[in-house]
């Protein structure tokens, strides 16, 4: 019985790498720093004897991260992405493009980008290219043509994935963000717009789920360069 | 006491032209052909002694229109726009651009376009220019620069007004349509996207309200060329 | 100027194959049989001089399909998938798995499956494997391991993608269906469940959008076997 | 006239044990510690002369609990379940299984479990068995076969009750939790999924209502071993 | 391979009786009469060699039922409950009370009542006892005291389960119906009221899900008289 | 020009007493204590030369009330009702009954009760009579028969007005409260239940709008004893 | 046992006149003509030996009304109000004003007006006085001053009750109608506007519930002239 | 590469004045004071060499404004409008009327008014003219006749634009505010009312979007006096 099971707050899924190709990722929200640390230790130990893939936790705020790094000094923290991780893979493969519409979408976009990097992808960031200044977006068209998968992040009217989807053959993972006010309803506006995109090859993840989009893009990218 | 008041189904607002500059427009939905005919007669009689502005009814389906034209043969019917009218102004002034995203948005766009024409505007139609084929839209950029007011009609993700708003100095009236399925929720998706547009100078009317947008655009256009 | 443009009901996107790798797909809903036929002719002519990729129309009901095949006898119709197409690629590559929870989800699942086949994928159908009879689903685990992309279709509680996502390394495209009654709210229940899936590597398309999921899966599959 | 009635903040239902078999349970939310204490005294006094059943208050946070135990030292407090109670029954009867999907669902699950114990049930906890790691859940299948009633607690996609319901003959009480973010909408996603469960023998209580589920399960369990 | 599997429209869950105690129930909605007939034959054959439990289909409208009985004359049809079944158990055990608020709730209430009877319960119907005529309800209080499980069916304000739950020790399964207009929103009003019931021992099933409530009540009743 | 107009934060409606029979009531939410004080002074001065009716402000929290009473010592504050007023009428007329379902509904009920008293009604409070303990409510039936108007306040399932409406000939003003959690959605559940009440003679005000209900009841009561 | 009880489709509330002052009103929706006829006979028989108050059924469409009058020729039918009744009181007392915003609101307004007349009120109809032609409304100000209760009916933006409420001392019963399209959401828009009315003395009934508003107004009117 | 691009938090749209006639406006929400300062410096430098139009930032709270003015002392701050700007145009042209319903709507109305002034319009403020005191509004009718564009701001029932729209020929931009409680749902009630306005020539912007309305009005005004 592991430390986490003895303490009763988690029951780690040890066969996950075998079934799904990647070890469990720690969802930091609603867990204490000591709980996250305990899970880190268990997963690091397991992975050390295995493929040596990166272990990381998402949704870790600055205060928790500080405690965590105090307890396990070998860890690293990216404050924008709110991710704590043990190491990055040596060099990225393929290409995942991560674009976002505005400055406020950066944390979600960066969560996607870092996730994809931790899963072995080469990542190109194309930030602040909202559709109301369409020429800025079109200036980056070649990136969208080279990418194996694209993450498109936007709040408010959520139009970015539709325009990007019309420019490329690559699959687009759309991420609505909770950026906006009034009738944006915490991201519902952007979510609905993305689900109703006229562009082909666009699918959607939950509001603010940068991790989910980065994971999906990295899996597609990895398959495509295998 | 007028015919309509005697029959008790309407109480026409005779001071409307004086207060608002335009005579009452007949909303055909939920009225019978004889009721619409009675109101037409009353408004035509009033206008004949006045400015001679066009009198018209919106939301008139083909069957009702047929009865109506049988009763008042001088009227005309536009089946796409679902509008019955007595005459068009001799020649349009200024420029109202009416653009729409897809083929299914045509009835709403045409309702806006004909309304603006009946209110004296010169109208340029730019149809089937959805944002997933952005180059088709950009090819029409000069129209958007010349227009005094733009009506942008779209269903599904409702992104068209945001892109158009970023290309022009003219005020944009956005019209969400009920075109779509699933999570488009009868136009809510497009409505929310438009209310949350990042573009400046965009305002929104009710779902499928082509008339309202055409009216607003015509008023702005008329003021701007006065 | 093409036939469709002359008639004013469409403005085909001719650069689409170049930009996106696939010719435009005809969305049959809300178009008449003659309109669909005209677009078919135009796209077939264009493709004949190009890569010779399949041309097809989705959301075509039986009555429209009959008229369409009468006009262009070389076309084929799949009634469950509601798709009219000119030809299937000679032999599929890679593997796309399409699974669904219940009998009523079949049309959506079949739309996804046939779309993926038309786009060159080898497709394995795993139907009627809802999560309340979990052993039926687990009996097919090997298919999920071999697939390059998985389409998981479900209405009601929409739990299938979560369970499937936990069994495989392949990316999962989840399709909520409008199957259900009462608090399923036309597919909202399943849509929300899928957006909130705990499984990694799951993204979602619009309610009943089998085509969108099949397209996305086919693109991923094609990239992965290229 | 009792103390609580004199102070005007409550009007206890003295016939409740007679009609419903159990004394009133104190809902702690929105009541002050002195108010809860006054009600405790009144109910304890009544029960002392009756069946001697446990008296308890739910939704009591740590600060209130401290004041309460300072005023009535004989009480006990379970911080995870947020329940203050006077005593537990000597030994449990029958079997209520309480399972939950993730670590964050623990407080709700524990509220259900302790409630059932206070109402005389033997309780088996099966925690952290979400459906994306289906093998962990299946490893506990025998518990679900032995139970007289099952409480299944889950947030996010809320799929646990559907899978559990398919494994057992026992009635399942599903509890959606507010765990999640974005389109989980504070538990609506899980609530809808559970209401739409394909499994037979599943009914649902309010979001985060661990008490309600534990009460229902205990009543069913008590009847079944009577 | 069975007839239904060969035809590809269903994949029956043969281990269901073993796991859950009851054979699969056929959900008639969205299946054709021949499909339902084929499944009936398969389930009847299986059960004949087993416990001989009743086989039945819910949500069967009158037209389908007629075809079905023409094909398998041994079946019976209850038009109010919309259920087709092969036989009823010889004599009921225990007591399930099924009450409803108004005349329009009858089909849902009857679906619950007949389901419970088919699963071996003795059923007492208490119809048209809405809370605005509270004395009619109180006149039946003894039935609620004797029942092992109660199904409470109501549309509109959905208050019946709260009042009934306050009168009895038995578990109450609440069924919201889509009866009402305007702000009843197809049963949402009643559903929310029931989920928020102040009464203890009340849980809820989907809107109009009389079958689900009858099943749950029958399972509880069966356990309680075992 | 008055003090408030000079400062630009309000434009008092001086003809209100004449048109509506009662002077303006100050809505305290979102106004500062000095602003409320200034409006008080203006209204008191106006009323002093008129009918001498009470002047009061609703939604005043304890901190604001303290400042207000420091500035105008003649005022009084009711902390439960959150109302500041200058005087109560000498003696009440007629009868307004104010009942509520639970302890947490008290502030809203008390706001209604005090409002009615300030407007000259005799008020009878019937608190903590929720429908799950129906006998407590029925014990007060005579009050409901004597009242000229009844205010029924409830959160959660909002069933109280339906039951009360079935017991009396008097008009019932229903007030949903935001009391509850989960699927009570801040009072929506109770609001919908009340709008869908089967009882005749029930109308509804906004969530937590005790003032509105008390005002309506007082107006009806005043008319009925005039 | 009465005819309706024997047939099992209703359980009439015989003490209703005694408790509530008026006999039961038949809600025609969802009942067959013979069922309504049976209830009519029973209520007429009861009332004949009592106060001789009018007996009537609401929501009766033209087809049902025809059958009903064929069976009980003494009845009368008002097609606009969709009400069947046995007689009107000799002469009205007091004054109920019923106003509505547009022509399409007429059926709901007429249901309110006729209900109030059947319950003994003198009724003044003020139709087609929407707030965008405010002078038409103000021209009727004296009616609003004389009325003992006002019913204000409106769809779309639902602003009428707010303006009327600001003109009068009488209590206003607001009725939202389902008139409108797009974002009127079947009356939700008007319902919300009315619940949020700034005017004092306004309360609201369900969407399209003309009967409920007329009943409430009649009760208030009757009390006020007693 | 500019300072903002080097720091990576923004990618300014330098061609905006050319395309849209006005330089970019800084949206202050979610940006730090140093970030806003950097963008100010860049836009001021660009505009100094151009048309010399005002540069301003919206949604800047008092604390951020203080830092900002400490860093760039030449800036000005309007606390009610929450706008920081460098200078106002010498003298306004045309006429924009900004009216609002209540005191709490002032910040949104003032944001609209100052925006219009910064864009060269002469602005007339008509505050606290809610529709329940209709005579106050009608007293200002001449302002509405003279204006080239009208901004109408209201929360709660959102009726102001409908009444104003009926009094004038000028286009009306309606702004719903989040003022209200309960069923106002943070401005949804007012938003829906405005989208459903019966008045012609009314369009709507997002909840609390005073800037958007002021911008739209200023553009229309500028065109109309050019």
Coordinates of C-alpha atoms in Angstrom, one line a residue, chain B residues 103 106 127-128 132-133 135-136 181-185, chain C residues 8-11 13 19 27 59 188 191 206-207 209:
Chain B
X103 CA -26.5 30.5 -48.1
X106 CA -30.0 34.7 -47.2
X127 CA -23.3 37.2 -49.6
X128 CA -21.7 33.8 -48.7
X132 CA -13.6 30.0 -42.7
X133 CA -12.9 31.1 -46.2
X135 CA -9.9 35.3 -48.5
X136 CA -13.4 35.6 -50.1
X181 CA -28.1 22.8 -35.1
X182 CA -27.2 21.3 -31.8
X183 CA -25.4 23.8 -29.6
X184 CA -26.3 26.7 -31.8
X185 CA -29.6 26.7 -29.8
Chain C
X8 CA -26.5 33.5 -56.4
X9 CA -27.0 30.7 -53.8
X10 CA -23.4 29.8 -53.2
X11 CA -19.8 31.1 -53.7
X13 CA -14.3 28.1 -52.0
X19 CA -5.2 25.3 -48.1
X27 CA -23.9 20.5 -46.2
X59 CA -27.5 15.6 -44.1
X188 CA -26.9 19.2 -23.7
X191 CA -22.4 17.5 -24.4
X206 CA -21.2 19.8 -31.7
X207 CA -24.3 17.7 -30.8
X209 CA -22.1 16.3 -35.6

